CSV table of C-alpha atoms in Angstrom, one decimal:
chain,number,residue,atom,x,y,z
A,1,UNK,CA,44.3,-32.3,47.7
A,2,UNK,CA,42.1,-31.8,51.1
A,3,UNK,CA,40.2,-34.0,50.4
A,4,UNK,CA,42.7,-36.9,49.7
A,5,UNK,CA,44.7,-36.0,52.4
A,6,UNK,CA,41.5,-36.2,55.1
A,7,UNK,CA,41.3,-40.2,53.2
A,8,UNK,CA,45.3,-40.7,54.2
A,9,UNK,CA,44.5,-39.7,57.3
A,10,UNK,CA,41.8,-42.2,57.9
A,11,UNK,CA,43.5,-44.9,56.6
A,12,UNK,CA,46.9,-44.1,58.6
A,13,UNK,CA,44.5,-44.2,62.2
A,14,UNK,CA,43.1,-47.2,61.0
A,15,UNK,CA,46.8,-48.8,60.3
A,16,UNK,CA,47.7,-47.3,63.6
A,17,UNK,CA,51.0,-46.7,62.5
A,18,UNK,CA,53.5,-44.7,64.4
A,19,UNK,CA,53.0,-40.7,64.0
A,20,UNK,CA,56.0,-39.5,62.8
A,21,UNK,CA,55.7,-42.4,60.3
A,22,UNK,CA,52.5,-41.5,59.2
A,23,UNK,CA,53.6,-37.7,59.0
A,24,UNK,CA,56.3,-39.0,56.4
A,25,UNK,CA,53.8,-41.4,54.7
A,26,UNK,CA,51.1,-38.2,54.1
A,27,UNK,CA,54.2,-36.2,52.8
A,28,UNK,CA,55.3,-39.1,50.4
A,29,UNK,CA,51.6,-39.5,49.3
A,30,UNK,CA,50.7,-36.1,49.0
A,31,UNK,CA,54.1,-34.4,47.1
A,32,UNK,CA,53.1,-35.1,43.7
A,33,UNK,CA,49.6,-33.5,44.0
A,34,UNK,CA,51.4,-30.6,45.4
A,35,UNK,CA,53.8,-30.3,42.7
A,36,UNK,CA,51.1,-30.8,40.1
A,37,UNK,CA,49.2,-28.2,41.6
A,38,UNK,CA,52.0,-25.6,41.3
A,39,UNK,CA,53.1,-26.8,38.3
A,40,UNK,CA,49.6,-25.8,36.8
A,41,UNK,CA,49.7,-22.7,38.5
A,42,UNK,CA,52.7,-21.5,37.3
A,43,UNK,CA,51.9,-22.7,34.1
A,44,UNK,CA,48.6,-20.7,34.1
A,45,UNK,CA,50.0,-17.7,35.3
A,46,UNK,CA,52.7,-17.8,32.9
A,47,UNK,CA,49.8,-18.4,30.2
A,48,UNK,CA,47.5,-15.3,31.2
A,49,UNK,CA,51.0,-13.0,31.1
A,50,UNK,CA,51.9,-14.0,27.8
A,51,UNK,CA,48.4,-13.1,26.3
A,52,UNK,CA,48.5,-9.4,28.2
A,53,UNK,CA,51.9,-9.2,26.3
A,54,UNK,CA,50.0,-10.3,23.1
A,55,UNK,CA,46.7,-7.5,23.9
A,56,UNK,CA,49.2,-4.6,24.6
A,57,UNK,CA,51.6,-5.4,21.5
A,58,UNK,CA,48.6,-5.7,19.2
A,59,UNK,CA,46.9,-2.1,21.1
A,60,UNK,CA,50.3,-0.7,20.6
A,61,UNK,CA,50.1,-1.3,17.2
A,62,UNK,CA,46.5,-0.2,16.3
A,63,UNK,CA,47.5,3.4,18.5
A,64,UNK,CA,47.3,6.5,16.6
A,65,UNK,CA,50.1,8.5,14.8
A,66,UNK,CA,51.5,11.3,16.7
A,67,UNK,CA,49.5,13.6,14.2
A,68,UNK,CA,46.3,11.3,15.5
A,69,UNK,CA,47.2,11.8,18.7
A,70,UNK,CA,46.5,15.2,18.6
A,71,UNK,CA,42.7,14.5,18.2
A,72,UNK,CA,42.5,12.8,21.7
A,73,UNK,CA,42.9,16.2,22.9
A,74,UNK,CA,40.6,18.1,21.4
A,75,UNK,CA,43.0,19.6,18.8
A,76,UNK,CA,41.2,17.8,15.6
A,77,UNK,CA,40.0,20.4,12.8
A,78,UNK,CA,38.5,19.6,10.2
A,79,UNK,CA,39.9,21.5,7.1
A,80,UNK,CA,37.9,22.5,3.9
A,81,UNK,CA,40.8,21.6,1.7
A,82,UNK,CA,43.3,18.9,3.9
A,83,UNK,CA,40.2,17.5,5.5
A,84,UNK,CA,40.7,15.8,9.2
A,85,UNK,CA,44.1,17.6,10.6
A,86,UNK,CA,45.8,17.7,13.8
A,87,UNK,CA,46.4,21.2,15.6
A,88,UNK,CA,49.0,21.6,17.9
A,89,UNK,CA,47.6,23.4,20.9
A,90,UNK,CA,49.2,26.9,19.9
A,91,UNK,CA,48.2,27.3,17.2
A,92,UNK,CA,44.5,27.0,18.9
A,93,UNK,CA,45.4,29.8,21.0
A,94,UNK,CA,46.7,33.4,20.4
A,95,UNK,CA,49.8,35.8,21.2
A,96,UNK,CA,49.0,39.4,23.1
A,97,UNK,CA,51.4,42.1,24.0
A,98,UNK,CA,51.6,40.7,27.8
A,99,UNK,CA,51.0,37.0,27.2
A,100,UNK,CA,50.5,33.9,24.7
A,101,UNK,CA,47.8,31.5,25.3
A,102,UNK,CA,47.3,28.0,24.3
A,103,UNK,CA,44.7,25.2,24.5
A,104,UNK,CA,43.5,21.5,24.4
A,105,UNK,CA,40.5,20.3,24.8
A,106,UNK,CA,40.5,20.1,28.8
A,107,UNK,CA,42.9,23.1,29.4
A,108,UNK,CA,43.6,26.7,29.2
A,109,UNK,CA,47.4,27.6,29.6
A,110,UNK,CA,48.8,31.1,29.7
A,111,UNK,CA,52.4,31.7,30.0
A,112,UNK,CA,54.3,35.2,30.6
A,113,UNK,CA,58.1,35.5,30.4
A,114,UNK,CA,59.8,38.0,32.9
A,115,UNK,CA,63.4,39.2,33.6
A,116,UNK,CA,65.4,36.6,35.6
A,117,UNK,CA,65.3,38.1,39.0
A,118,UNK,CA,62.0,37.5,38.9
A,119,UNK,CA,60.4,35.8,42.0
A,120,UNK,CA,57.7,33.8,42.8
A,121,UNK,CA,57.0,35.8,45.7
A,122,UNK,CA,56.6,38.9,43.2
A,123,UNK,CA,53.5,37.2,41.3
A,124,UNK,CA,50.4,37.5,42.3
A,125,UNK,CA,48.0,35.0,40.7
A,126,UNK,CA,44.1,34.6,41.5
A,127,UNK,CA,41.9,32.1,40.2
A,128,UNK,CA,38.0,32.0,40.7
A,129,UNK,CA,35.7,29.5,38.6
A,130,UNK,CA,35.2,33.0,36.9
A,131,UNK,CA,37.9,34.8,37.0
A,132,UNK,CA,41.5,35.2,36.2
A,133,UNK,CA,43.9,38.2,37.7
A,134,UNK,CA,47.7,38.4,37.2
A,135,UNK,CA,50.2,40.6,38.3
A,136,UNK,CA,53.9,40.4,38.6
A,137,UNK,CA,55.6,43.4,40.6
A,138,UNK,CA,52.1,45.0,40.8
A,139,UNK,CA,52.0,45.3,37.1
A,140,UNK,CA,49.2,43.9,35.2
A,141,UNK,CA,49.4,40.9,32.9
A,142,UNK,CA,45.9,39.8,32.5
A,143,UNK,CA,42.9,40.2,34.9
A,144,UNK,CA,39.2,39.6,34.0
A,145,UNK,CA,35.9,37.5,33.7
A,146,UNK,CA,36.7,34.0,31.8
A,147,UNK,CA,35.2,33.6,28.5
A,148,UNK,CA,33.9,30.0,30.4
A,149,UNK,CA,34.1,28.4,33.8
A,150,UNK,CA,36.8,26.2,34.9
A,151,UNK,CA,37.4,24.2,38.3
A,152,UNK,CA,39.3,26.4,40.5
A,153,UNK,CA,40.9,23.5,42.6
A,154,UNK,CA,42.7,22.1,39.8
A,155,UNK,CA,44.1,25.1,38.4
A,156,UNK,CA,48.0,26.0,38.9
A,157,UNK,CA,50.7,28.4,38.4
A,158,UNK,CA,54.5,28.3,38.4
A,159,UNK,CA,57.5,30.4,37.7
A,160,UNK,CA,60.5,28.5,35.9
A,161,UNK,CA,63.6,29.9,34.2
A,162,UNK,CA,63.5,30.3,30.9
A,163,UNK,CA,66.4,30.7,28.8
A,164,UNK,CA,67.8,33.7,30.1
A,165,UNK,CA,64.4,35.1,32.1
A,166,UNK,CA,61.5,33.7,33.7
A,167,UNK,CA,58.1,32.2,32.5
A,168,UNK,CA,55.2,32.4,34.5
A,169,UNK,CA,52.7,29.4,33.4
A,170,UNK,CA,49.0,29.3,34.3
A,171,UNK,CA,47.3,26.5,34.0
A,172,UNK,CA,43.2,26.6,33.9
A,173,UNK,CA,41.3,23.4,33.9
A,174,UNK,CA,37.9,23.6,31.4
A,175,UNK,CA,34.9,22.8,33.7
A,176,UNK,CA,33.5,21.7,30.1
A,177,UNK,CA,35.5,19.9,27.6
A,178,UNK,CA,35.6,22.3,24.4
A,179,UNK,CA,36.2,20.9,20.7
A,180,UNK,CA,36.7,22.7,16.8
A,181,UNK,CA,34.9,25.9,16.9
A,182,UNK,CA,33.3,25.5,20.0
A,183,UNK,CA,37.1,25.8,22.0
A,184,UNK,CA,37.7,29.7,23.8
A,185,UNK,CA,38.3,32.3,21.6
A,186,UNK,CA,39.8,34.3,24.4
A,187,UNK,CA,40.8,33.6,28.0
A,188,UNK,CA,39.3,36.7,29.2
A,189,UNK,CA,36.0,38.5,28.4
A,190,UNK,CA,37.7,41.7,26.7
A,191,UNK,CA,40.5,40.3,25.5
A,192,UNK,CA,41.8,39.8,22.6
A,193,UNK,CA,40.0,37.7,20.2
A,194,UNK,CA,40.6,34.5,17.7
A,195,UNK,CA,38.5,33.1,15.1
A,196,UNK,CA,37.3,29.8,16.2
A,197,UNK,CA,35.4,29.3,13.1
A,198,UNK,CA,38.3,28.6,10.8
A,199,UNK,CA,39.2,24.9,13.7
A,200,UNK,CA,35.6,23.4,12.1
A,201,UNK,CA,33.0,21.7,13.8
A,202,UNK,CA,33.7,19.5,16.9
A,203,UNK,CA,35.2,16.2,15.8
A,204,UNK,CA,35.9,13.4,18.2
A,205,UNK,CA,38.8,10.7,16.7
A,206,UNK,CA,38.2,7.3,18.8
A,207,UNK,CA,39.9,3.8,17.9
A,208,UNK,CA,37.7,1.3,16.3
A,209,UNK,CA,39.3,-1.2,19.0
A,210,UNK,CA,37.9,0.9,21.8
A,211,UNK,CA,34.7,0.0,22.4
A,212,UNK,CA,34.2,2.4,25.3
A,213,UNK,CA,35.6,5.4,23.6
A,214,UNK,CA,33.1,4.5,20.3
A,215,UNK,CA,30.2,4.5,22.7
A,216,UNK,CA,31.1,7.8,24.8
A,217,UNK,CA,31.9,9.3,21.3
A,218,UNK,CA,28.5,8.5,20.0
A,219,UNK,CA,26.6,9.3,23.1
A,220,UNK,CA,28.2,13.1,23.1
């Protein structure tokens, strides 16, 4: 279209027409290329839309099951007699007199349930890469070493209401992914204890339409 239009021009000076004439004549002379131009974009546009509609329908439908789902998590075990199953974080965790515990492959969460008057400003929660100590009105809930490290920064607590109480969730970020038997057994060294044996070896569950995830998959 520049390119035409710098060819217009030349022949319009040579015509020596008057300007506003040759203003309309460039117009006339130039509209369709215009129109065909957008026209093709639009078009185009309209093409490479459809086809990300068509990708993520057709991803959509190769996704997991929610049961699958569970394996993108860490929470695949692999079970002697119902083979590759799908854990739901609890049941990876463990219940103690002051606590219950829970976990996925990234995270550690620990949740406490108070009496209703319970303030935030009543909890004190500290979090090292090492270490874990909770107390709510100066009473103990769980203090100690971590059975592994975890990245500090990222961590976070919060007090909610809870049916008719409070529950105090903590929130530990894994500085090291953990899968199957290799996930905590406890949050803190001294604690009580679950069997990590009986989740199987580590088993990673990737789409065969993801060629990324196949590759990281093989590579760990």
């Amino acid at each position: 279209v520049a390119d035409m239009s710098v060819i217009v021009a030349g022949v319009l000076e040579h015509l020596q027409l008057h300007p506003i004439a040759s203003i309309f004549i460039v117009i006339l002379f130039l509209f369709p290329f215009a129109l065909y131009y957008i026209i093709t974009t639009e078009y185009n546009a309209s093409k490479l839309d459809a086809e990300e509609r068509a990708y993520a329908k057709r991803k959509k439908k190769d996704e997991w099951t929610d049961d699958d789902a569970g394996a993108t998590t860490g929470n695949a075990s692999l079970d002697d007699e119902l083979g590759l199953t799908a854990k739901d974080p609890r049941e990876l965790g463990g219940e103690c007199d002051k606590y219950v515990w829970l976990q996925t492959e990234e995270e550690i969460v620990v949740e406490a349930t108070f009496p209703k008057e319970t303030r935030a400003n009543d909890c004190k929660v500290t979090i090292t890469s090492n270490s874990l100590s909770v107390h709510v009105k100066k009473e103990e809930v769980i203090s100690g070493d971590l059975h592994k490290l975890v990245l500090a920064d990222e961590c976070m607590w919060e007090l909610d209401n809870d049916n008719e109480g409070k529950k105090l969730t903590i929130t530990l970020v894994k500085a090291e992914k953990t899968r199957g038997n290799k996930h905590w057994n406890c949050v803190v060294i001294g604690g009580p204890k679950i069997d990590t044996k009986r989740f199987g070896p580590p088993v990673t569950q990737v789409s065969a339409n993801d060629p990324t995830a196949l590759f990281e998959a093989l590579k760990n």
